[in-house]
């Protein structure tokens, strides 16, 4: 069994008891320019709430288009302290979401968004290189695999849709090929696409922070928004001051579920991760030592990738849910399911049974019914904009999300502000406590269904029926029932 060694987190202050492995590493390498918390009253052209990928990309895109714009970013923790510093660092695209994008946005726009998303990795890498940011980007490509026979059909259906729409992204792999190229006999078949890269996620977040500061963006960390003024000129109140702006951008992702406007459109779920000690020789034996990224085609998705230091990072999503959208500190700290994660990792790679786990952590993930984010403005105040709901797939798409929000905040009419992802979300999820109780039942049904499928058994009708209500996640390869399935 994998041996677990708990690390000592290097928190920036006493309110945040533990950081992810990624953020600890990033802060030890370079904590970045110190910024203060907001104090008193201030005014800006654009105020962005949230210092993660979406908020920082939005600020950077705005300043790149209009250098004179006064942009403020307020962040409750530190930039990268949320999901942007805790994810698995797959710099991916929307190729697996083609079916849903076409259903939501129409054929032409859906195909356009997929094609645009395929360039995210190269554009982000070029941008970081231009600004001298080393975020440990590796051009790995990515494997999407079937680990049981029931998942094979979902991969086949996705390929059929891609063929019908003329999209050529994936290389189909036989079992022999996928085992050879992923090093795991658990994979029965798979698809490979070359456009995905991996990144050290916290280094990316902290690098974007440095770039934004260099462009003149005012960043206030440890500045939590306590209220949002929806009447008249937009403004936010924080724990230590107030910002009034022509445009307010809510870049909160999972934390958006705490606002009443999004409580029934976004679910805040938990994701857990573990990191091994450096094991370069083992990775070389498995032939996954030169950069590797893999996801399997299940709802409670398994996500794996290697690092530049020869470690293996393994994560799993959807194991917990916030009641009434109250994220709080529910998803902070060390993973509560380390033993489950280690067993799952060993099921892919029995050769790692003696490797040590040196860190584990958890974090919040947003989920929408379609697995895609949505953008727009609040009906009560058209100067307040929002963008969230990446559903575990935001590292790359947040780059596009920042473009959309920049166009909206600047009142520009272009391909971003008129994108099919700019839409009014529907109140899909039921009210509490039905949502939480029902969500727990659906989550349990998904786990039961996938456990039966792993054992080669057909799941019960009840498990299949309840599991079909689950919102789409990063492992989903098609449209959800609510998107028209």
XYZ file of C-alpha atoms in Angstrom:
485
model
C 0.000 0.000 0.000
C 1.151 3.516 -0.718
C 2.758 5.137 2.303
C 1.318 8.558 3.170
C 3.385 11.369 4.631
C 1.530 14.500 5.589
C 3.236 17.725 4.589
C 3.353 20.954 6.560
C 1.496 23.601 4.612
C 3.037 27.017 4.272
C -0.110 29.120 4.671
C 0.126 32.844 4.055
C -1.883 33.549 7.188
C -3.685 31.696 9.956
C -7.056 31.647 8.198
C -5.864 29.147 5.570
C -4.669 26.007 7.326
C -3.328 24.097 4.350
C -2.246 24.709 0.797
C -2.067 22.343 -2.144
C 1.257 20.837 -3.148
C 1.198 23.104 -6.197
C 0.723 26.333 -4.266
C 3.298 25.438 -1.631
C 5.810 24.818 -4.399
C 4.909 28.045 -6.203
C 5.125 30.191 -3.064
C 8.432 28.654 -2.033
C 9.856 29.439 -5.481
C 8.500 32.978 -5.630
C 5.805 34.450 -3.431
C 5.572 37.394 -5.823
C 5.194 41.100 -5.187
C 3.415 41.775 -1.914
C 0.043 43.467 -2.212
C -2.152 44.804 0.534
C -5.782 44.269 1.382
C -8.248 46.913 0.279
C -8.678 49.729 2.775
C -11.406 52.376 2.516
C -13.211 53.569 -0.590
C -11.907 53.344 -4.152
C -13.207 53.665 -7.688
C -12.293 51.807 -10.879
C -13.431 51.388 -14.454
C -13.733 47.638 -13.909
C -13.798 45.741 -10.618
C -13.201 42.001 -10.859
C -14.172 39.785 -7.936
C -11.979 36.693 -7.891
C -8.224 36.384 -8.384
C -8.150 32.999 -10.073
C -7.607 32.195 -13.742
C -10.840 33.776 -14.998
C -10.435 36.991 -13.042
C -6.766 37.424 -13.927
C -7.226 36.591 -17.625
C -10.128 39.070 -17.745
C -7.959 41.786 -16.218
C -5.085 41.014 -18.593
C -7.303 40.996 -21.689
C -8.876 44.319 -20.668
C -5.490 45.963 -20.101
C -4.134 44.513 -23.342
C -6.993 46.143 -25.281
C -7.218 49.352 -23.236
C -3.980 50.031 -21.312
C -5.448 53.154 -19.703
C -8.386 51.273 -18.139
C -8.326 51.276 -14.345
C -8.864 47.659 -13.319
C -9.170 46.368 -9.756
C -9.101 42.702 -8.717
C -10.270 41.723 -5.229
C -9.498 38.240 -3.926
C -10.689 36.741 -0.648
C -7.509 34.685 -0.203
C -4.403 35.076 -2.367
C -4.320 34.689 -6.135
C -4.165 30.970 -6.788
C -5.527 30.090 -3.360
C -8.767 28.721 -4.795
C -9.378 26.172 -7.521
C -6.709 27.757 -9.743
C -3.996 26.548 -7.387
C -5.502 23.148 -6.583
C -6.454 21.565 -9.917
C -4.563 18.893 -11.862
C -3.112 21.276 -14.405
C -4.574 19.862 -17.619
C -4.405 22.771 -20.077
C -7.100 21.337 -22.291
C -9.928 22.383 -24.611
C -13.572 21.714 -25.463
C -13.064 18.886 -27.969
C -14.942 16.397 -25.787
C -17.809 18.908 -25.432
C -18.527 19.275 -29.152
C -21.933 17.589 -28.938
C -23.054 19.840 -26.094
C -21.672 22.996 -27.681
C -23.559 22.303 -30.906
C -26.724 21.588 -28.922
C -26.427 24.840 -26.953
C -24.923 27.209 -29.481
C -25.830 25.799 -32.873
C -23.679 23.904 -35.351
C -21.560 26.788 -36.665
C -20.852 28.414 -33.297
C -20.267 25.070 -31.558
C -17.683 24.047 -34.140
C -16.073 27.501 -33.982
C -15.682 27.331 -30.214
C -14.103 23.879 -30.377
C -11.670 24.963 -33.098
C -10.769 28.144 -31.196
C -10.243 26.141 -28.017
C -7.703 23.890 -29.758
C -5.277 26.829 -29.910
C -5.502 27.659 -26.191
C -2.391 25.718 -25.194
C -0.108 27.225 -27.818
C -1.439 30.739 -27.191
C -1.033 30.512 -23.416
C 2.472 29.093 -23.729
C 3.519 31.839 -26.162
C 2.042 34.512 -23.877
C 3.857 33.191 -20.810
C 7.124 32.920 -22.738
C 6.740 36.533 -23.878
C 6.404 37.654 -20.248
C 9.115 35.383 -18.860
C 6.811 33.157 -16.795
C 7.905 29.539 -16.291
C 4.777 27.572 -15.412
C 6.356 24.201 -16.234
C 4.243 23.729 -19.346
C 4.755 20.371 -21.046
C 3.217 19.608 -24.438
C 2.014 16.139 -23.537
C -1.146 15.565 -25.495
C -3.870 13.742 -23.568
C -5.480 10.315 -23.406
C -9.209 9.836 -22.852
C -9.670 6.187 -21.941
C -12.356 3.591 -21.312
C -11.674 1.502 -18.227
C -14.694 -0.761 -18.659
C -16.761 -2.012 -21.581
C -19.673 0.308 -20.763
C -17.471 3.355 -21.422
C -16.437 2.113 -24.865
C -19.756 3.088 -26.412
C -19.565 6.666 -25.101
C -16.186 7.095 -26.788
C -17.539 5.588 -30.007
C -20.562 7.926 -29.995
C -18.338 10.939 -29.475
C -16.166 9.931 -32.440
C -19.277 9.418 -34.572
C -20.429 12.973 -33.794
C -16.975 14.371 -34.565
C -16.968 12.541 -37.904
C -20.433 13.845 -38.767
C -19.342 17.424 -38.048
C -15.995 17.130 -39.784
C -13.854 17.558 -36.670
C -10.577 15.604 -36.654
C -9.108 15.909 -33.182
C -8.732 12.411 -31.772
C -6.623 9.416 -32.746
C -8.445 6.193 -31.913
C -6.325 3.640 -30.071
C -6.706 -0.124 -29.744
C -6.310 -1.801 -26.371
C -2.757 -2.801 -27.231
C -1.888 0.761 -28.236
C -3.515 2.429 -25.244
C -1.845 0.038 -22.795
C 1.539 0.647 -24.411
C 1.185 4.426 -24.462
C -0.424 4.895 -21.030
C 1.407 2.122 -19.192
C -1.817 0.802 -17.654
C -3.518 -2.509 -18.414
C -6.694 -1.148 -16.837
C -7.382 0.814 -20.032
C -9.409 -1.155 -22.583
C -9.292 1.444 -25.352
C -8.766 5.126 -25.714
C -8.507 8.300 -27.715
C -5.485 10.554 -28.003
C -5.474 14.230 -28.897
C -2.257 16.221 -29.339
C -3.490 19.688 -28.370
C -3.474 19.272 -24.575
C -0.608 20.471 -22.400
C 0.041 20.203 -18.682
C 1.002 23.086 -16.456
C 1.953 23.643 -12.828
C -1.390 25.282 -11.994
C -0.294 27.492 -9.112
C 2.737 28.754 -11.046
C 0.310 29.696 -13.824
C -1.947 31.573 -11.401
C 0.927 33.368 -9.699
C 2.484 34.131 -13.085
C -0.753 35.714 -14.317
C -0.838 37.720 -11.095
C 2.653 39.072 -11.809
C 1.753 39.930 -15.403
C -1.450 41.695 -14.322
C 0.426 43.762 -11.747
C 2.997 44.661 -14.404
C 0.197 45.894 -16.684
C -1.044 48.208 -13.941
C -3.903 46.127 -12.524
C -4.565 46.903 -8.859
C -4.853 43.640 -6.927
C -6.139 43.440 -3.363
C -5.669 40.059 -1.704
C -7.251 38.907 1.568
C -10.192 41.113 0.598
C -13.448 39.172 0.760
C -16.573 40.552 -0.870
C -19.317 40.720 1.739
C -22.072 42.319 -0.333
C -22.872 43.206 -3.934
C -24.792 46.383 -4.705
C -27.211 45.497 -7.500
C -28.988 48.860 -7.531
C -27.728 51.862 -9.484
C -23.994 52.113 -10.110
C -22.376 48.728 -9.419
C -20.267 48.442 -6.297
C -19.019 45.808 -3.909
C -18.432 45.969 -0.202
C -15.593 43.972 1.295
C -14.360 43.227 4.781
C -12.225 46.368 4.692
C -13.560 48.724 2.056
C -15.773 49.446 -0.951
C -15.141 49.516 -4.702
C -17.421 51.396 -7.092
C -16.993 50.736 -10.808
C -18.591 51.166 -14.213
C -18.461 47.370 -14.582
C -18.273 44.652 -11.942
C -17.169 41.200 -13.084
C -17.952 38.181 -10.909
C -15.258 35.574 -11.599
C -16.096 33.252 -8.720
C -16.639 29.834 -10.331
C -17.655 27.432 -7.495
C -18.125 30.341 -5.086
C -20.803 31.746 -7.408
C -23.129 29.177 -5.850
C -23.153 31.339 -2.713
C -25.005 34.122 -4.562
C -28.805 33.790 -4.875
C -28.731 34.387 -8.652
C -26.695 31.224 -9.221
C -27.728 28.926 -6.393
C -29.847 26.822 -8.752
C -27.523 26.982 -11.762
C -24.181 25.985 -10.263
C -23.299 23.135 -7.904
C -20.185 23.334 -5.740
C -18.620 19.879 -5.542
C -15.376 18.633 -4.058
C -12.326 17.302 -5.889
C -9.449 15.458 -4.219
C -5.820 14.984 -5.242
C -2.667 13.187 -4.162
C 0.967 13.637 -5.210
C 3.704 11.018 -5.145
C 7.338 11.463 -4.300
C 9.652 11.784 -7.327
C 9.632 8.391 -9.095
C 11.335 9.095 -12.448
C 12.665 5.551 -12.883
C 9.248 3.996 -12.329
C 7.683 6.439 -14.758
C 10.364 5.575 -17.291
C 9.567 1.883 -16.932
C 5.895 2.710 -17.528
C 6.845 4.856 -20.553
C 5.063 7.914 -19.176
C 8.149 9.819 -18.048
C 8.290 12.527 -20.735
C 5.076 14.300 -19.840
C 1.762 12.499 -19.583
C -1.919 13.371 -19.098
C -4.883 11.002 -18.912
C -8.572 11.133 -18.020
C -11.053 8.285 -18.052
C -14.591 8.482 -19.432
C -16.586 8.268 -16.224
C -18.703 10.797 -14.365
C -16.664 10.572 -11.143
C -13.637 11.154 -13.296
C -10.098 9.912 -12.621
C -7.399 12.381 -13.681
C -3.677 11.589 -13.901
C -0.573 13.494 -14.999
C 3.170 13.510 -14.437
C 5.294 16.509 -13.420
C 8.639 17.898 -14.553
C 10.165 16.503 -11.348
C 9.036 12.953 -12.121
C 6.079 12.836 -9.746
C 2.622 11.415 -10.475
C -0.447 13.453 -9.600
C -3.798 11.671 -9.311
C -7.180 13.267 -8.708
C -10.848 12.419 -8.563
C -13.856 14.711 -8.768
C -17.379 14.856 -7.422
C -17.041 13.152 -4.049
C -18.703 15.846 -1.915
C -21.247 18.645 -2.292
C -21.920 21.958 -0.538
C -25.332 22.486 1.064
C -27.155 25.569 -0.261
C -24.036 26.616 -2.115
C -22.149 27.338 1.110
C -18.575 26.615 0.103
C -16.891 28.089 3.188
C -13.914 25.952 4.223
C -15.668 22.676 3.403
C -13.217 21.866 0.603
C -10.020 23.127 2.252
C -7.181 21.120 3.712
C -5.971 17.588 3.373
C -8.027 15.075 1.397
C -10.419 13.002 3.488
C -10.272 10.110 1.030
C -6.524 9.531 0.706
C -6.903 5.779 1.087
C -9.533 5.617 -1.667
C -7.346 7.664 -3.987
C -4.282 5.540 -3.346
C -6.218 2.331 -4.027
C -7.564 3.815 -7.252
C -4.092 4.881 -8.323
C -2.708 1.409 -7.653
C -5.513 -0.074 -9.768
C -4.006 1.822 -12.706
C -0.376 1.249 -11.757
C 0.307 -1.666 -9.356
C 4.007 -0.914 -9.801
C 3.579 2.146 -7.553
C 2.540 0.153 -4.478
C 5.708 1.129 -2.600
C 5.837 4.760 -3.696
C 5.187 7.406 -1.044
C 2.398 9.959 -1.195
C 3.878 13.222 0.034
C 0.832 15.483 -0.193
C -2.932 15.416 -0.517
C -5.456 18.211 -0.775
C -8.974 19.031 -1.861
C -10.793 21.925 -3.458
C -14.133 23.106 -4.829
C -15.251 22.467 -8.402
C -18.264 24.078 -10.056
C -20.694 21.934 -12.030
C -23.403 23.074 -14.409
C -26.034 20.866 -15.965
C -24.234 20.889 -19.323
C -20.630 20.779 -18.108
C -19.987 24.127 -19.816
C -19.607 27.614 -18.332
C -21.981 30.473 -19.011
C -21.450 34.223 -19.183
C -23.676 37.282 -19.115
C -24.960 40.170 -17.032
C -27.394 40.267 -14.146
C -30.970 41.137 -15.206
C -31.232 43.618 -12.322
C -28.037 45.448 -13.275
C -26.509 45.207 -16.740
C -23.249 46.577 -15.383
C -22.630 43.428 -13.342
C -21.193 40.575 -15.397
C -20.469 36.960 -14.550
C -18.597 33.970 -15.896
C -18.345 30.633 -14.166
C -19.301 26.951 -14.242
C -16.246 25.364 -15.883
C -17.190 21.993 -14.372
C -13.639 20.834 -13.710
C -12.339 21.903 -17.115
C -11.333 25.515 -16.611
C -7.537 25.702 -16.813
C -7.561 26.217 -20.574
C -11.110 27.490 -21.266
C -10.729 30.258 -18.658
C -8.431 31.924 -21.210
C -11.443 32.184 -23.546
C -13.675 33.069 -20.591
C -11.428 36.050 -19.900
C -11.856 37.227 -23.498
C -15.638 36.943 -23.233
C -15.777 38.846 -19.951
C -13.380 41.517 -21.186
C -15.642 42.186 -24.183
C -18.736 42.282 -21.975
C -17.163 44.581 -19.384
C -15.874 46.945 -22.084
C -19.283 46.893 -23.847
C -17.689 45.648 -27.063
C -19.706 43.852 -29.722
C -17.535 41.095 -31.160
C -17.301 37.315 -31.526
C -16.765 36.995 -27.770
C -19.611 39.111 -26.414
C -21.982 37.477 -28.921
C -20.733 33.951 -28.289
C -23.272 31.201 -27.744
C -21.890 30.816 -24.224
C -23.256 34.250 -23.341
C -26.657 33.158 -22.156
C -29.091 33.462 -19.274
C -28.755 30.310 -17.152
C -31.880 28.410 -16.244
C -32.749 27.404 -12.698
C -32.060 23.755 -13.439
C -31.333 22.439 -9.969
C -34.098 22.154 -7.333
C -34.300 24.227 -4.177
C -32.810 23.148 -0.869
C -33.021 20.828 0.936
C -34.277 18.798 -2.048
C -31.172 19.670 -4.054
C -28.736 18.446 -1.415
C -30.691 15.290 -0.591
C -31.278 14.560 -4.270
C -27.663 15.374 -5.100
C -26.410 12.906 -2.526
C -28.733 10.251 -3.949
C -27.548 10.942 -7.504
C -23.905 10.911 -6.438
C -24.391 7.574 -4.678
C -26.179 6.197 -7.744
C -23.306 7.275 -10.002
C -20.813 5.552 -7.720
C -22.981 2.397 -7.628
C -23.424 2.431 -11.406
C -19.718 2.891 -12.127
C -18.741 0.253 -9.570
C -21.065 -2.254 -11.261
C -19.683 -1.339 -14.684
C -16.115 -1.810 -13.435
C -17.137 -5.297 -12.307
C -18.668 -6.092 -15.704
C -22.246 -6.029 -14.405
C -25.155 -4.090 -15.860
C -26.238 -1.517 -13.244
C -29.751 -1.648 -11.867
C -32.473 0.412 -13.518
C -32.717 2.656 -10.456
C -28.967 3.321 -10.425
C -28.979 4.076 -14.149
C -32.007 6.364 -13.870
C -30.661 8.366 -10.939
C -27.147 8.521 -12.388
C -28.519 9.990 -15.637
C -29.511 13.099 -13.648
C -25.891 13.887 -12.764
C -24.550 17.151 -14.213
C -21.868 16.776 -16.859
C -18.305 16.733 -15.631
C -14.846 16.734 -17.241
C -15.101 13.040 -18.025
C -18.385 13.404 -19.873
C -18.116 12.909 -23.618
C -21.597 13.953 -24.694
C -24.509 16.183 -23.883
C -26.395 15.774 -20.654
C -30.084 14.973 -20.443
C -30.796 18.626 -19.734
C -28.966 19.639 -22.886
C -31.314 17.543 -24.903
C -30.169 13.972 -24.518
